[in-house]
Coordinates of N, CA and C in Angstrom, one line a residue:
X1 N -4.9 2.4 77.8 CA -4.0 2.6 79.0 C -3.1 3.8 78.7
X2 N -2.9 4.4 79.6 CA -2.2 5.7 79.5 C -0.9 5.4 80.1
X3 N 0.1 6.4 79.7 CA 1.7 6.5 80.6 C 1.5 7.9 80.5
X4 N 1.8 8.3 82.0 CA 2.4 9.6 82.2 C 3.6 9.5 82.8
X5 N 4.5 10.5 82.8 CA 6.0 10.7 83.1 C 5.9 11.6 84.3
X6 N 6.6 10.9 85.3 CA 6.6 12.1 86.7 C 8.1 12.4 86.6
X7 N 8.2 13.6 87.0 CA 9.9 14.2 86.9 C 9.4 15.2 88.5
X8 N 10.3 14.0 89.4 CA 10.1 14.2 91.0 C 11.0 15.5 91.5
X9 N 12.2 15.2 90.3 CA 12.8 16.5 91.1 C 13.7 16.6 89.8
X10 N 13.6 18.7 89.5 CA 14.4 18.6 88.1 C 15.5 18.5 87.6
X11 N 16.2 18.1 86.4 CA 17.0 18.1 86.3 C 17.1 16.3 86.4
X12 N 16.3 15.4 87.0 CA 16.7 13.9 87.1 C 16.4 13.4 85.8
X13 N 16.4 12.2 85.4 CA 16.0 11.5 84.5 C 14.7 11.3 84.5
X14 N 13.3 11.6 83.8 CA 12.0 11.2 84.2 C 12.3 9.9 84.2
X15 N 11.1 9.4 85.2 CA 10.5 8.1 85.1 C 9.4 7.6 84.9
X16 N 8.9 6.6 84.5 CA 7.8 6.3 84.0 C 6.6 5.4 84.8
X17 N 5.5 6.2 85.6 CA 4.3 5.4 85.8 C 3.4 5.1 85.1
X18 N 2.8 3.7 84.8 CA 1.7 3.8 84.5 C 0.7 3.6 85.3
X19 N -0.7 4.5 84.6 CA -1.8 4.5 85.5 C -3.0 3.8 84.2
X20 N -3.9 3.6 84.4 CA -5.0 3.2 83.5 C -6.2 4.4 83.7
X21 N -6.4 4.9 82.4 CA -7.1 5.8 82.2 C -8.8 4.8 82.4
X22 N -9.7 5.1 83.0 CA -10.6 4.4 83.0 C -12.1 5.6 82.5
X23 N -12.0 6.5 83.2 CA -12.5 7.2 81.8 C -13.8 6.6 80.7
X24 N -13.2 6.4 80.1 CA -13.2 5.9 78.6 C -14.4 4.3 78.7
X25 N -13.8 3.7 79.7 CA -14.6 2.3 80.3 C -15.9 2.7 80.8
X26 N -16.0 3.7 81.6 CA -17.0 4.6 82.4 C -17.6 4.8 81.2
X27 N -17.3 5.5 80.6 CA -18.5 6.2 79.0 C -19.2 4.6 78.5
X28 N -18.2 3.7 78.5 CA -19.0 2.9 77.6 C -19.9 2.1 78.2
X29 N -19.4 2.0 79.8 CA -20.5 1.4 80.7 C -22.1 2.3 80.5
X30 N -21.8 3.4 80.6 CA -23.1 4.2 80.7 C -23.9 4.5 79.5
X31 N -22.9 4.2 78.5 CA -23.7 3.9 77.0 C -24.4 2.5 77.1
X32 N -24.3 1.7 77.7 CA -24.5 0.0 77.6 C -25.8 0.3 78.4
X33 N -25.8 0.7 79.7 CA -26.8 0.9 80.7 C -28.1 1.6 80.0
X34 N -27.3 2.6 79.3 CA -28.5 3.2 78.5 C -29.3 2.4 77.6
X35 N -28.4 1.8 77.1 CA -29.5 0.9 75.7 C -30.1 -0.1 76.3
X36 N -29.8 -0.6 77.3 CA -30.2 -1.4 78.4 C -31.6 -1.6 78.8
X37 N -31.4 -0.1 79.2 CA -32.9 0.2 80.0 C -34.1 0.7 78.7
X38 N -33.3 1.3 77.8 CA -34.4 2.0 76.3 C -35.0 0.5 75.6
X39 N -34.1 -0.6 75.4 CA -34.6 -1.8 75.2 C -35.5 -2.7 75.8
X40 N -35.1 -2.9 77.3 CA -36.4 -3.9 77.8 C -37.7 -2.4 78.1
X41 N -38.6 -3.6 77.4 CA -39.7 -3.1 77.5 C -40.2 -3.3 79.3
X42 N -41.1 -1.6 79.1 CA -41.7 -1.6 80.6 C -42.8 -2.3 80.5
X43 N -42.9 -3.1 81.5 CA -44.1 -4.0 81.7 C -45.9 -3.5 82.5
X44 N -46.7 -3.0 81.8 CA -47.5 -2.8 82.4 C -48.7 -4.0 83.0
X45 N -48.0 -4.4 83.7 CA -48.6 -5.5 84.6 C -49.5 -5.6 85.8
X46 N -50.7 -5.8 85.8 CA -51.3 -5.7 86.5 C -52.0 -6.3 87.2
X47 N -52.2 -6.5 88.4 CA -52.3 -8.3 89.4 C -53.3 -7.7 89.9
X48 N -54.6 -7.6 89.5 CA -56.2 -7.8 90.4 C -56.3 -8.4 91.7
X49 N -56.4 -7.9 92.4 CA -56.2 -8.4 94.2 C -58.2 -8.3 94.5
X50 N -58.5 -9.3 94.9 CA -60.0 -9.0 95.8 C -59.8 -8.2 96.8
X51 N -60.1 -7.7 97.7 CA -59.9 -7.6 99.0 C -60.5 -8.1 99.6
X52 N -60.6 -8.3 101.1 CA -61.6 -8.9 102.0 C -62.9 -7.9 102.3
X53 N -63.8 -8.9 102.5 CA -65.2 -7.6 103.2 C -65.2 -8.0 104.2
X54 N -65.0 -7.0 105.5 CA -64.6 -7.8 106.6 C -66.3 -6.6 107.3
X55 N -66.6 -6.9 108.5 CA -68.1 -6.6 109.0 C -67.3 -4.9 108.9
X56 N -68.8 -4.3 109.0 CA -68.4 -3.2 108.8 C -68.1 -2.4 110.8
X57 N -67.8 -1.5 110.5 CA -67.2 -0.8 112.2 C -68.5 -0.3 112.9
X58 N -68.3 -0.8 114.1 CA -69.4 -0.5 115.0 C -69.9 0.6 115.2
X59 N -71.3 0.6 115.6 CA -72.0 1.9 115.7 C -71.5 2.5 116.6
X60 N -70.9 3.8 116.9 CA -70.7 4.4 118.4 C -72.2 5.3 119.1
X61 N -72.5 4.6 119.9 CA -73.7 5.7 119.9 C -73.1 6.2 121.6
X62 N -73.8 7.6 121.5 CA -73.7 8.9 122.3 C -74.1 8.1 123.7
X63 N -73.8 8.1 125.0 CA -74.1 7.6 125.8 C -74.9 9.0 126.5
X64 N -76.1 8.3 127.4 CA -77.1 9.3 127.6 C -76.8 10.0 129.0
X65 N -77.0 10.8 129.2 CA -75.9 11.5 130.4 C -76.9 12.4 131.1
X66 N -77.1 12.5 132.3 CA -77.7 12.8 133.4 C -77.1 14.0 134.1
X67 N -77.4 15.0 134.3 CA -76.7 15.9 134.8 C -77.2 16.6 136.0
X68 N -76.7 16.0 137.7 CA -77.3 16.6 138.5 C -76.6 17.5 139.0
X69 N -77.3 18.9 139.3 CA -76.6 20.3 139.4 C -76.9 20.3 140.9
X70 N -75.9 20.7 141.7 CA -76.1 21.0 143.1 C -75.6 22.9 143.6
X71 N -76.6 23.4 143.8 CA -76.4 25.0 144.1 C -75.4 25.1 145.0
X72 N -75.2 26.5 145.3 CA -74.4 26.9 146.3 C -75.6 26.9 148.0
X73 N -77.2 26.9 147.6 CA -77.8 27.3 148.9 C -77.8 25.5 148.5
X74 N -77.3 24.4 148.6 CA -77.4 23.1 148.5 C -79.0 22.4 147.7
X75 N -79.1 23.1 146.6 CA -80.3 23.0 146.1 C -80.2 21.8 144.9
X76 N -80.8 21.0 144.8 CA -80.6 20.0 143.8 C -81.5 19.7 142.3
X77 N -80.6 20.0 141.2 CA -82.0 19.6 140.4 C -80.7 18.7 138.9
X78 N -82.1 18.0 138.7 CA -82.1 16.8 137.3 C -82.1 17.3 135.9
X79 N -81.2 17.4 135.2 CA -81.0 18.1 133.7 C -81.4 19.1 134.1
X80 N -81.0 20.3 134.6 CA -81.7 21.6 135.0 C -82.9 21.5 136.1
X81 N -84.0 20.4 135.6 CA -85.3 20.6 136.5 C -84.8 20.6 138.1
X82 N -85.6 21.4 138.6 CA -85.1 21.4 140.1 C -85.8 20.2 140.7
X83 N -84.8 19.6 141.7 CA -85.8 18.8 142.6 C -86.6 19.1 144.1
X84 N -87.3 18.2 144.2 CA -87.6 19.1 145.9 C -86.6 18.4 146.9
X85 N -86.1 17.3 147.0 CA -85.4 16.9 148.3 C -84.7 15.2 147.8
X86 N -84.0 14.9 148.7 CA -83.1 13.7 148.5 C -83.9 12.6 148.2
X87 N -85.4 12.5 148.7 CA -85.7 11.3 148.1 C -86.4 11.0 146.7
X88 N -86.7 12.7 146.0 CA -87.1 12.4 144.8 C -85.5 11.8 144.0
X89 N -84.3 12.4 144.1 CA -83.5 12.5 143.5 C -82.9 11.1 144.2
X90 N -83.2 10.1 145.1 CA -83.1 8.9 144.8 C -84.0 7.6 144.4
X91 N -85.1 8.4 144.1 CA -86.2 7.6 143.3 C -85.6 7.8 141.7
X92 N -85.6 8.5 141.5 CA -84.7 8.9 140.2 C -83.6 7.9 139.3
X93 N -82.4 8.2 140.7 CA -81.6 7.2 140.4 C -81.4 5.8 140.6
X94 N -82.5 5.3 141.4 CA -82.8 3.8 141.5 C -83.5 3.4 139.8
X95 N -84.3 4.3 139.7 CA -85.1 4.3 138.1 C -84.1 4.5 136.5
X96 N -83.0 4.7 137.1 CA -81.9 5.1 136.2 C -80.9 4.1 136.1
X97 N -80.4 3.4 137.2 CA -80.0 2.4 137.5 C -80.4 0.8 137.2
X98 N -82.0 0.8 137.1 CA -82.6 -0.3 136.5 C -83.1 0.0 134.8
X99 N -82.4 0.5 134.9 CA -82.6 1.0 132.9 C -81.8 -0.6 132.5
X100 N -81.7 -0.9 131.2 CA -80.9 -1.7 130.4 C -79.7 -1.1 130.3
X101 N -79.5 0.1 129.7 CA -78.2 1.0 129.6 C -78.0 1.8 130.7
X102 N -77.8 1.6 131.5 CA -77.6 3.1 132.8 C -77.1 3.8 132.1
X103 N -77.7 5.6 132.1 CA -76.6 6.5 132.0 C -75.6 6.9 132.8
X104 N -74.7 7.7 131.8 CA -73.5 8.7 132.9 C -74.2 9.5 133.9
X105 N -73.9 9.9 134.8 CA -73.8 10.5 136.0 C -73.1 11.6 136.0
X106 N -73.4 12.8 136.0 CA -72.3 13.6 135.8 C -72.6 15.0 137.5
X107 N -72.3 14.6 138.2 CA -72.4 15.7 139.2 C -71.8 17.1 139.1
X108 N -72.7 17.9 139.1 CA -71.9 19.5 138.5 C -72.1 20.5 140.1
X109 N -71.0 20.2 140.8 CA -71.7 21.5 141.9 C -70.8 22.4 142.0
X110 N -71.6 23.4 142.2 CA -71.5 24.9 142.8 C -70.3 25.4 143.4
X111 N -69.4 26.4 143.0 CA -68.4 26.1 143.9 C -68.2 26.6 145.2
X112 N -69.6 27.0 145.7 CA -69.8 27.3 147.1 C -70.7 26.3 147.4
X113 N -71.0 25.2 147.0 CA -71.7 23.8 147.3 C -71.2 23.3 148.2
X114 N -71.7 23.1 150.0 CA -71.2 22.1 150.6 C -70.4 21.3 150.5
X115 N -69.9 20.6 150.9 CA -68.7 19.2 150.5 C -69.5 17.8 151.2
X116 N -70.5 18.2 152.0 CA -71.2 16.8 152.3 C -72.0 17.0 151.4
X117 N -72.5 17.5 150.9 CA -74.2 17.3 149.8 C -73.5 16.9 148.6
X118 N -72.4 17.1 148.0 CA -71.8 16.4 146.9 C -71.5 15.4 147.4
X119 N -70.8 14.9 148.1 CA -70.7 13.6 149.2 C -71.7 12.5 148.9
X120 N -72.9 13.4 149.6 CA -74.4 12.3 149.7 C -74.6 12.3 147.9
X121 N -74.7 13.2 146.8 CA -75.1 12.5 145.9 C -74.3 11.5 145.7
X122 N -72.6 11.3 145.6 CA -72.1 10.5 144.9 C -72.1 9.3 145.8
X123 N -72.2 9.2 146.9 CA -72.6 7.9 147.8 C -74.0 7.5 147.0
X124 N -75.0 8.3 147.4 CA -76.2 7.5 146.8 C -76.4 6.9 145.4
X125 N -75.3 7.5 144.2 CA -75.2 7.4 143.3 C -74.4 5.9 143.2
X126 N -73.6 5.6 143.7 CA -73.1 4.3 143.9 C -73.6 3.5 144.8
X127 N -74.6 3.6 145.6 CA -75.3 3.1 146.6 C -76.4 2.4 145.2
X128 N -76.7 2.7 144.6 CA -78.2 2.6 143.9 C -77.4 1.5 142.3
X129 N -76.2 1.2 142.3 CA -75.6 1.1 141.1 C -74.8 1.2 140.3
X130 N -75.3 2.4 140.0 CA -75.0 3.3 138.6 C -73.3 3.3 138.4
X131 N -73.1 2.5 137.2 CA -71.7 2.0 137.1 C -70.6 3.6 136.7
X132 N -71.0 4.3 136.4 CA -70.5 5.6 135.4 C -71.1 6.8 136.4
X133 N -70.1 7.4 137.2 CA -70.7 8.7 138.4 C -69.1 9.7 137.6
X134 N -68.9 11.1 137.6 CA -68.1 11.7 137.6 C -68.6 13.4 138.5
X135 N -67.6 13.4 138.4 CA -68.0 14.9 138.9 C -67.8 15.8 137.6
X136 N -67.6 17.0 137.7 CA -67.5 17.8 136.0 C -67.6 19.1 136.6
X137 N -66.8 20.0 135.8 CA -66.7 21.3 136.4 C -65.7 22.0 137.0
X138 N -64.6 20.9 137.3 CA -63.7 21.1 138.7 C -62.9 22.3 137.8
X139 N -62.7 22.8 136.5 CA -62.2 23.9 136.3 C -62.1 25.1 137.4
X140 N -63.7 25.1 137.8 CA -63.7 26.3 138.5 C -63.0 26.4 140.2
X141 N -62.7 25.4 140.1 CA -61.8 25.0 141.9 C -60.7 25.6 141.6
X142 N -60.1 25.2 140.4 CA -59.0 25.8 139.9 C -58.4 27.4 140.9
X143 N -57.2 27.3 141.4 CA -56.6 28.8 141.7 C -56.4 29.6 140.6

């Protein structure tokens, strides 16, 4: 423990505080902490966990996609092949529709394409079934 002397104003009598130097406590705590940690041994312990095998992740497969292109002179064709008229291209989709998997439907027209002949595919396209119709393309409408 320490005394220091405060002299508040000169010329008075000093007086005497005491303060407790701690210091000195601090060193020896940090000495203790040290031998502490240098003594207990590190434990290399090691706990073998199984994990679970849980099913493995489902297959994603590609869904098969149908792409009917409608021109600007209102011309209609199947993955590229052209068609000749509305009732090949709803024999088509009746035959696409009783699949096990129907495919996507993806209507791509023209952007000088009529507005009723895109119309009639996507009516007959849902007329016939087919759970999955989109349009595709609409970029080009874009201003």
């Amino acid at each position: 423990m320490a005394i220091t002397y405060h002299d508040p104003q000169p010329g008075d009598e000093p007086s005497v505080m005491a303060e407790m130097n701690i210091t000195p406590l601090i060193d020896v705590m940090l000495v203790l902490l040290v031998m502490l940690i240098i003594t207990i041994p590190i434990q290399l312990h090691a706990v073998n966990v199984e994990m679970p095998v849980g099913p493995p992740p489902p297959v994603i497969v590609e869904p098969v996609v149908v792409v009917i292109g409608i021109s600007a002179g209102d011309r209609l064709s199947w993955n590229g092949e052209p068609l000749p008229d509305q009732v090949t291209l709803l024999k088509r989709l009746q035959d696409a529709a009783n699949q096990a998997d129907p495919p996507e439907v993806h209507v791509q027209p023209d952007r000088m394409a009529r507005y009723d002949s895109v119309a009639a595919v996507l009516s007959t396209s849902q007329r016939v079934g087919l759970p999955k119709v989109g349009v595709v393309g609409l970029e080009q409408f874009a201003p």
